């Protein structure tokens, strides 16, 4: 048995990636938590990047930032949303991170002159990090998702670490394979052979799955369940059907129908703390799927390339989910529209924006589409359309205001124009040095920072609190030299850093605009199903009010 009776559940993919290992892990975490256990979820990314911060979100998906400032994979966002709590940097690891520590230790003579090898040294570093994550969380069970698919070259050491833990702590470790069952168009029949082969591949790594999650377009029928059970030596009741469903938030409820949590705790010999308590989750899940809610139309105006909607929604995953969660508490169904900011630079009329109930300009970097975004913000401000700016969306809101209200015609951010006469958004000296040295990795203002919210503002009305922590990911800040000028012209900085130097929230008063607010941080990283973010909720309330007015006037 492991030292403190700690339990480990490894989630390993079969057949192909992208079939829902992350949601499976999140759901299992939620279910065990709902049974009263303290759970931590760990994501292992096999790539060599030291963190996810240097990867392009349109190729890899959103970079999710933890409170600690670690830039991680979007799965960590799902984990936090399902568990409803913050996770630590110990809960995320990449091959790059692991090799970096092993190599640093080797350079510091930490291996006493031994030849340093992938096995045992790299594998042991993985095992030790998995242990650290459990210890740090003080959890009784860890759910560990190994990225990639069995048979990949890249994740073999992680799978071997999982095997060694199973030998070390017999009875305390479970292996769950999440596999895919295709239904080839020509046959119209669900095929189990790829899954049988995937299990065989896992067997070749010295592992036998205890459970098999059968992902597919349709539910798994009895015949195929039994076939898999016999071919793969997994008991039939431990082969769980996991068909595509409408909402990812239904997945744990679907697992619950098969009493998965109970089977897991039995298999791990865990004394159940309580019956699975999912009342609030069920209510939320019903809310998010309620098609009878009134619709609000929200435009997300950004620089969208020809990447297709699938990738786009991945790049802004937390923003979309944050809108959806607030939609549940406001009892409306937000309909999201992707609007390419560039078109407004190419002559398309801004009046197309009038059809939306609210506009968001999300986080971003670089020049592309920037004047289109500023025009959008101008339109939202002057036409009194609810506007919510996230990070870049707040910086550009300040620039639009500086140019068109404060009379600073050529105001800009130095990210785009280093010679602007009015650098409204500027770079801090500490950041300048980093850029000169090409230190781009993990070098922005990252993670949770304290903020003080001023009473009597829209932000305070939403939060109802003065002291908060919000998560950041940006290099530039509102230039302290322009704060007075902007304030004198009517912009309210309703959230500031405790020392008063950094501007965290900008807004226009109610008398000027129904909702014109931007945050230097990313509120979307703190939005959770059962505790939606108050600023997203306030924005949505304002969008609903506009919708009502619009429909009443037609
Ligand atoms: N590009 C801006 C900066 O680095 C905003 C970043 C963001 O929107 N996350 O400050």
XYZ file of C-alpha atoms and ligand atoms in Angstrom:
564
model
C 0.000 0.000 0.000
C 1.161 3.565 -0.660
C 2.445 5.423 2.403
C -0.682 7.317 3.355
C -3.021 4.953 1.525
C -3.046 7.452 -1.348
C -4.816 6.270 -4.512
C -3.813 6.861 -8.122
C -6.018 6.633 -11.191
C -4.226 6.870 -14.529
C -6.130 7.876 -17.638
C -4.513 6.609 -20.828
C -5.735 7.101 -24.395
C -6.225 4.395 -26.996
C -6.650 4.508 -30.802
C -6.400 8.267 -31.275
C -6.166 11.568 -29.482
C -8.932 14.090 -29.077
C -11.568 11.636 -27.879
C -12.124 13.169 -24.467
C -9.472 12.010 -22.002
C -9.543 15.474 -20.426
C -13.294 15.475 -19.899
C -13.158 11.870 -18.661
C -10.478 12.818 -16.122
C -12.406 15.933 -15.064
C -15.617 13.933 -14.707
C -13.995 11.185 -12.644
C -12.445 13.894 -10.455
C -15.827 15.525 -9.971
C -17.544 12.225 -9.160
C -14.970 11.229 -6.547
C -15.170 14.695 -5.038
C -18.955 14.341 -4.986
C -18.423 11.192 -2.936
C -16.592 13.256 -0.335
C -12.985 12.489 -1.281
C -10.356 15.163 -1.775
C -9.093 14.835 -5.312
C -6.341 16.378 -7.376
C -6.162 16.183 -11.135
C -2.825 16.050 -12.917
C -2.177 16.711 -16.604
C 0.903 15.318 -18.265
C 1.782 16.826 -21.634
C 4.438 14.827 -23.439
C 5.786 17.694 -25.564
C 9.204 19.248 -25.004
C 7.975 22.797 -24.426
C 8.687 23.651 -20.801
C 5.192 25.108 -20.539
C 2.322 25.903 -22.904
C 3.081 29.632 -22.989
C 5.124 29.624 -26.164
C 2.580 27.708 -28.232
C 0.213 29.273 -30.725
C -3.358 29.001 -29.414
C -4.830 28.632 -32.889
C -2.830 25.453 -33.306
C -2.728 24.130 -29.786
C -5.793 25.663 -28.126
C -6.022 28.132 -25.293
C -3.118 28.750 -22.941
C -4.680 28.380 -19.508
C -2.934 30.313 -16.729
C -2.943 29.018 -13.164
C -2.923 31.269 -10.098
C 0.756 30.456 -9.696
C 1.376 31.949 -13.135
C 2.183 28.640 -14.828
C 0.990 28.624 -18.446
C -0.693 25.313 -19.112
C -2.860 23.321 -21.455
C -6.588 24.014 -21.766
C -7.358 20.709 -20.026
C -6.241 22.348 -16.773
C -9.073 24.838 -17.301
C -11.560 21.992 -17.559
C -10.121 20.380 -14.437
C -10.538 23.587 -12.435
C -14.032 24.122 -13.786
C -15.178 20.605 -12.940
C -13.554 20.530 -9.500
C -14.596 24.122 -8.796
C -11.220 24.980 -7.311
C -7.737 26.250 -8.158
C -5.029 23.757 -9.014
C -1.333 24.223 -8.343
C 1.737 24.142 -10.591
C 2.497 20.649 -9.235
C -0.602 19.417 -11.058
C 0.873 20.046 -14.481
C 3.965 18.657 -16.134
C 5.540 18.454 -19.562
C 8.449 16.380 -20.830
C 10.334 19.677 -21.257
C 9.851 20.548 -17.598
C 10.970 17.118 -16.475
C 14.051 16.965 -18.682
C 14.967 20.499 -17.619
C 15.101 19.493 -13.944
C 16.966 16.261 -14.652
C 19.550 18.085 -16.756
C 19.937 20.897 -14.199
C 20.483 18.296 -11.491
C 23.046 16.511 -13.639
C 24.895 19.800 -14.240
C 24.979 20.350 -10.482
C 26.515 16.888 -9.934
C 23.256 15.778 -8.390
C 23.597 12.229 -9.708
C 26.913 11.505 -7.998
C 28.797 10.796 -11.166
C 26.331 8.241 -12.503
C 25.356 7.935 -16.146
C 21.997 9.744 -16.327
C 19.394 7.790 -18.287
C 15.759 8.101 -19.362
C 15.128 5.011 -17.235
C 15.426 5.245 -14.280
C 16.262 8.941 -13.834
C 13.710 10.696 -16.026
C 11.018 8.179 -15.088
C 11.790 8.635 -11.388
C 11.523 12.403 -11.756
C 8.015 11.828 -13.161
C 7.105 9.559 -10.246
C 8.435 12.045 -7.748
C 6.409 14.890 -9.327
C 3.226 12.807 -9.237
C 3.893 12.244 -5.524
C 4.558 15.953 -4.949
C 1.260 16.882 -6.559
C -0.622 14.522 -4.226
C 1.256 15.807 -1.172
C 0.811 19.440 -2.091
C -2.931 19.036 -2.509
C -3.261 16.872 0.588
C -5.617 14.779 -1.506
C -6.589 11.165 -0.965
C -6.806 10.355 -4.670
C -4.989 11.662 -7.751
C -6.441 11.360 -11.243
C -3.562 11.592 -13.707
C -4.137 12.092 -17.409
C -1.295 10.999 -19.656
C -1.406 13.040 -22.864
C -1.228 11.359 -26.262
C -2.149 7.797 -27.120
C -0.676 4.443 -26.121
C 1.980 3.477 -28.629
C 3.289 7.040 -28.970
C 7.008 7.355 -28.598
C 6.578 10.585 -26.603
C 4.539 9.339 -23.672
C 6.230 5.955 -23.125
C 8.173 7.124 -20.056
C 4.997 8.415 -18.447
C 3.234 5.123 -19.048
C 6.218 3.352 -17.541
C 6.035 5.629 -14.485
C 2.386 4.608 -14.132
C 3.411 0.941 -14.341
C 6.082 1.320 -11.659
C 3.628 3.031 -9.283
C 1.277 0.075 -9.754
C 4.014 -2.351 -8.750
C 5.066 -0.193 -5.826
C 1.548 0.245 -4.453
C -0.520 -2.795 -5.416
C -4.226 -2.214 -4.874
C -3.840 1.562 -4.834
C -3.453 2.194 -8.551
C -6.042 1.910 -11.322
C -5.634 2.239 -15.058
C -8.448 3.507 -17.232
C -8.194 3.430 -20.971
C -10.258 5.950 -22.909
C -10.590 4.442 -26.346
C -12.411 5.214 -29.549
C -14.854 2.976 -31.397
C -15.308 4.115 -34.972
C -18.439 3.591 -37.033
C -17.104 3.461 -40.613
C -19.553 5.109 -42.979
C -19.570 2.227 -45.425
C -20.362 -0.348 -42.720
C -22.556 1.694 -40.404
C -21.452 -0.625 -37.609
C -19.387 0.141 -34.530
C -16.000 -1.591 -34.667
C -14.123 -2.794 -31.598
C -10.896 -3.988 -33.282
C -8.893 -0.727 -32.959
C -9.696 -0.742 -29.226
C -8.667 -4.384 -28.891
C -5.362 -3.498 -30.504
C -4.900 -0.454 -28.280
C -5.373 -2.610 -25.186
C -2.817 -5.047 -26.569
C -0.394 -2.177 -27.017
C -0.938 -1.195 -23.409
C -0.397 -4.835 -22.396
C 2.932 -4.685 -24.219
C 3.864 -1.813 -21.855
C 3.208 -4.160 -18.954
C -0.202 -2.690 -18.082
C -3.713 -4.033 -18.048
C -6.571 -1.513 -17.990
C -9.019 -2.023 -15.132
C -11.708 0.047 -16.817
C -12.376 0.945 -20.405
C -14.272 4.057 -21.427
C -15.736 3.331 -24.851
C -15.998 6.640 -26.674
C -17.976 6.751 -29.874
C -20.722 8.406 -31.788
C -23.281 5.983 -30.355
C -23.725 4.040 -27.109
C -21.944 0.720 -26.888
C -24.363 -2.183 -27.238
C -24.336 -5.309 -25.060
C -22.831 -7.509 -27.749
C -19.838 -5.267 -28.278
C -19.403 -4.669 -24.573
C -19.060 -8.408 -24.081
C -16.765 -8.730 -27.035
C -14.427 -6.091 -25.609
C -14.666 -7.698 -22.181
C -13.514 -11.054 -23.500
C -10.925 -9.766 -25.968
C -9.425 -7.234 -23.571
C -9.868 -9.018 -20.207
C -11.810 -6.108 -18.714
C -14.957 -7.126 -16.772
C -18.033 -6.237 -18.856
C -19.479 -3.910 -16.208
C -16.170 -2.047 -16.206
C -16.497 -1.305 -19.917
C -18.345 1.998 -19.830
C -20.317 3.306 -22.767
C -19.525 6.980 -23.418
C -21.359 8.170 -26.516
C -21.113 11.726 -27.855
C -23.454 13.926 -25.872
C -24.670 17.447 -26.171
C -22.780 18.985 -23.282
C -19.488 18.043 -21.654
C -21.103 18.826 -18.293
C -23.429 15.831 -18.763
C -20.496 13.413 -18.953
C -20.151 12.866 -15.184
C -23.911 12.376 -14.934
C -23.723 9.835 -17.717
C -20.925 7.973 -15.903
C -23.011 8.072 -12.764
C -25.748 6.100 -14.533
C -23.223 3.245 -14.728
C -22.267 3.842 -11.060
C -18.692 4.449 -12.200
C -17.669 6.330 -9.045
C -18.848 3.504 -6.854
C -17.031 0.909 -8.940
C -13.840 2.962 -8.779
C -13.934 3.388 -5.029
C -14.672 -0.315 -4.605
C -11.828 -1.276 -6.903
C -9.493 0.947 -4.902
C -10.857 -0.262 -1.605
C -11.807 3.247 -0.543
C -14.325 3.719 2.242
C -17.095 5.826 0.707
C -17.519 9.074 2.594
C -21.027 9.785 1.324
C -23.515 9.019 -1.436
C -22.572 10.823 -4.634
C -23.802 14.392 -4.077
C -24.468 16.022 -7.430
C -27.597 18.113 -6.799
C -26.047 21.485 -7.685
C -24.199 20.028 -10.683
C -27.371 18.432 -12.030
C -29.212 21.729 -11.732
C -26.411 23.553 -13.544
C -26.263 20.931 -16.271
C -30.023 21.117 -16.824
C -29.694 24.909 -16.977
C -26.968 24.874 -19.604
C -28.952 22.506 -21.820
C -32.240 24.360 -21.454
C -33.120 25.292 -25.025
C -36.199 27.213 -23.952
C -34.209 30.146 -22.594
C -34.397 33.492 -24.383
C -31.417 34.141 -26.617
C -28.854 36.946 -26.353
C -26.468 37.557 -29.223
C -22.883 38.182 -28.207
C -20.191 39.141 -30.709
C -16.589 38.224 -30.020
C -14.558 40.566 -32.176
C -11.012 39.437 -32.754
C -8.413 38.667 -35.328
C -9.697 35.504 -36.804
C -7.748 33.803 -39.475
C -8.975 31.139 -41.784
C -8.759 28.497 -39.125
C -12.357 27.356 -38.964
C -14.692 27.527 -36.011
C -13.471 24.392 -34.306
C -10.004 25.715 -33.643
C -11.322 29.181 -32.844
C -13.551 27.950 -30.089
C -10.596 26.034 -28.679
C -8.450 29.161 -28.618
C -11.068 31.036 -26.554
C -12.407 28.112 -24.572
C -12.490 29.782 -21.144
C -14.196 32.906 -22.514
C -16.938 30.835 -24.129
C -17.476 28.751 -21.005
C -17.532 31.873 -18.806
C -20.306 33.337 -20.986
C -22.247 30.072 -20.831
C -22.030 29.860 -17.011
C -23.349 33.390 -16.605
C -26.060 32.484 -19.133
C -27.290 29.819 -16.723
C -27.615 32.205 -13.753
C -29.219 34.880 -15.976
C -31.501 32.225 -17.521
C -30.619 33.201 -21.097
C -28.965 31.257 -23.890
C -25.988 33.222 -25.182
C -25.421 32.792 -28.905
C -21.810 33.534 -29.759
C -20.829 35.144 -33.067
C -17.241 35.313 -34.270
C -16.599 38.633 -35.931
C -13.385 39.313 -37.796
C -12.062 42.723 -36.735
C -10.091 43.038 -39.960
C -13.228 43.475 -42.049
C -13.826 46.847 -40.411
C -10.433 47.978 -41.714
C -11.436 46.890 -45.191
C -14.579 48.958 -45.515
C -17.292 46.707 -44.088
C -19.751 48.909 -42.227
C -19.665 48.846 -38.454
C -23.444 49.023 -38.460
C -23.474 45.205 -38.734
C -22.541 45.301 -35.046
C -25.899 46.835 -34.130
C -27.522 43.402 -34.337
C -25.643 42.169 -31.265
C -26.703 42.589 -27.663
C -23.160 42.726 -26.376
C -19.615 42.897 -27.735
C -16.447 41.331 -26.360
C -12.921 42.062 -27.517
C -10.874 39.216 -26.017
C -7.182 38.923 -25.214
C -4.691 39.036 -28.038
C -1.266 39.983 -29.235
C 0.132 41.894 -32.183
C -1.033 44.161 -34.920
C -3.467 42.180 -36.981
C -6.992 43.625 -36.923
C -6.136 46.139 -34.230
C -7.635 49.238 -35.907
C -10.770 47.190 -36.629
C -11.011 46.374 -32.934
C -10.564 50.039 -31.982
C -13.321 50.992 -34.455
C -15.532 48.315 -32.909
C -14.919 49.743 -29.447
C -15.705 53.237 -30.722
C -18.966 51.954 -32.169
C -19.882 50.151 -28.936
C -19.100 53.247 -26.871
C -20.956 55.763 -29.021
C -23.942 53.467 -29.746
C -24.110 52.391 -26.119
C -23.809 48.681 -26.854
C -22.644 46.698 -23.790
C -18.912 46.177 -24.148
C -16.552 43.901 -22.247
C -12.825 44.105 -22.976
C -10.535 41.341 -21.811
C -6.868 42.280 -21.417
C -6.035 43.536 -24.938
C -9.714 44.497 -25.101
C -9.170 46.778 -22.081
C -5.943 48.286 -23.399
C -7.621 49.082 -26.727
C -10.633 50.516 -24.911
C -8.276 52.959 -23.158
C -6.633 53.815 -26.486
C -9.980 54.483 -28.175
C -10.988 56.673 -25.258
C -7.663 58.548 -25.320
C -7.926 59.185 -29.062
C -11.575 60.171 -29.272
C -12.466 61.595 -25.882
C -9.240 62.772 -24.251
C -8.024 64.387 -27.482
C -4.778 62.384 -27.740
C -5.211 61.712 -31.437
C -2.264 59.411 -32.060
C -2.524 57.455 -28.828
C -1.397 53.851 -29.135
C 0.207 50.901 -27.424
C 3.962 50.566 -27.802
C 3.352 46.906 -28.646
C 2.281 48.189 -32.069
C 3.841 51.642 -32.381
C 6.999 52.178 -30.389
C 7.211 55.816 -31.544
C 3.680 56.894 -30.689
C 3.582 60.405 -29.184
C 1.068 59.097 -26.632
C 2.029 55.649 -25.344
C -1.199 55.059 -23.421
C -0.252 51.412 -23.075
C 3.405 50.947 -22.325
C 5.880 48.341 -21.251
C 7.354 48.157 -17.762
C 11.140 48.459 -17.472
C 11.442 44.914 -16.135
C 9.705 43.639 -19.269
C 11.938 45.714 -21.569
C 15.030 43.884 -20.333
C 13.400 40.501 -20.840
C 12.486 41.285 -24.430
C 16.003 42.534 -25.181
C 17.381 39.248 -23.907
C 14.761 37.297 -25.909
C 13.405 35.851 -22.656
C 9.925 35.244 -23.965
C 9.094 32.081 -22.012
C 7.097 32.619 -18.773
C 8.204 36.258 -18.691
C 4.945 38.224 -18.903
C 2.930 39.392 -15.884
C 1.472 35.980 -15.188
C -0.961 34.501 -12.711
C -2.929 35.781 -9.737
C -2.344 39.329 -8.502
C -4.177 41.251 -5.778
C -6.553 43.977 -6.810
C -8.502 46.607 -4.913
C -11.917 47.507 -6.326
C -13.255 51.002 -5.723
C -16.617 51.273 -4.034
C -19.490 52.811 -5.957
C -18.263 51.568 -9.332
C -19.843 49.112 -11.761
C -17.079 46.633 -10.951
C -17.806 46.894 -7.233
C -21.523 46.483 -7.906
C -20.717 43.211 -9.677
C -18.129 41.811 -7.261
C -19.623 43.147 -4.033
C -16.091 42.946 -2.636
C -13.089 45.226 -2.418
C -10.187 42.773 -2.333
C -9.789 40.194 -5.064
C -7.214 38.133 -6.884
C -7.445 37.841 -10.660
C -5.210 36.094 -13.197
C -3.020 37.906 -15.687
C -1.150 37.167 -18.896
C 0.226 40.283 -20.557
C 3.388 42.282 -21.047
C 1.994 45.811 -21.338
C 0.140 48.057 -18.856
C -1.769 51.319 -18.840
C 0.957 53.962 -18.733
C 0.945 55.599 -15.256
C 1.801 58.979 -16.866
C -1.583 59.098 -18.610
C -3.846 58.001 -15.796
C -4.684 61.519 -14.599
C -5.445 62.720 -18.107
C -7.734 59.759 -18.833
C -9.501 60.130 -15.506
C -9.996 63.849 -16.045
C -11.661 63.005 -19.360
C -14.099 60.623 -17.629
C -12.550 57.155 -17.668
C -12.854 55.444 -14.283
C -10.168 53.072 -13.095
C -12.312 51.023 -10.788
C -9.782 48.293 -10.024
C -6.120 48.982 -9.222
C -3.142 47.105 -7.811
C -2.785 47.495 -4.024
C 0.066 50.030 -4.500
C -2.127 52.017 -6.883
C 0.357 51.825 -9.774
C -1.230 49.262 -12.104
C -4.687 49.812 -13.575
C -6.687 46.572 -13.469
C -10.216 47.657 -14.489
C -11.349 50.593 -16.626
C -14.996 51.540 -16.971
C -17.361 54.316 -17.944
C -19.929 55.406 -15.371
C -23.553 54.305 -15.743
C -24.547 57.862 -16.617
C -22.394 57.582 -19.773
C -22.904 54.014 -20.883
C -24.931 50.961 -19.779
C -21.815 48.738 -19.584
C -18.422 49.705 -20.928
C -15.810 47.883 -18.929
C -12.411 46.340 -19.553
C -10.138 44.238 -17.387
C -6.355 44.050 -17.602
C -6.652 40.508 -16.235
C -8.496 37.490 -17.617
C -11.671 37.013 -15.564
C -12.554 33.977 -17.686
C -9.903 31.906 -15.887
C -11.884 32.179 -12.664
C -15.350 31.443 -14.058
C -16.720 28.128 -12.798
C -19.990 26.299 -13.505
C -21.243 26.683 -9.950
C -19.700 30.126 -9.386
C -19.863 32.143 -12.615
C -17.696 35.240 -12.842
C -19.559 38.338 -11.557
C -18.224 40.590 -14.342
C -19.428 38.221 -17.082
C -22.785 38.055 -15.305
C -23.004 41.870 -15.071
C -22.117 42.161 -18.774
C -24.790 39.629 -19.681
C -27.426 41.430 -17.582
C -26.681 44.545 -19.543
C -26.885 42.642 -22.855
C -30.276 41.253 -21.784
C -31.500 44.776 -21.070
C -30.433 45.866 -24.561
C -32.133 42.835 -26.090
C -35.365 43.702 -24.291
C -35.222 47.288 -25.457
C -34.501 46.194 -29.026
C -37.314 43.673 -29.185
C -39.764 46.065 -27.557
C -38.995 48.743 -30.114
C -39.728 46.494 -33.143
N -0.808 42.052 -26.007
C -1.189 42.599 -24.750
C -0.039 42.541 -23.741
O 0.840 41.724 -23.876
C -2.420 41.918 -24.197
C -2.230 40.474 -23.857
C -3.524 39.737 -23.660
O -4.566 40.162 -24.147
N -3.466 38.605 -23.010
O -0.029 43.266 -22.796
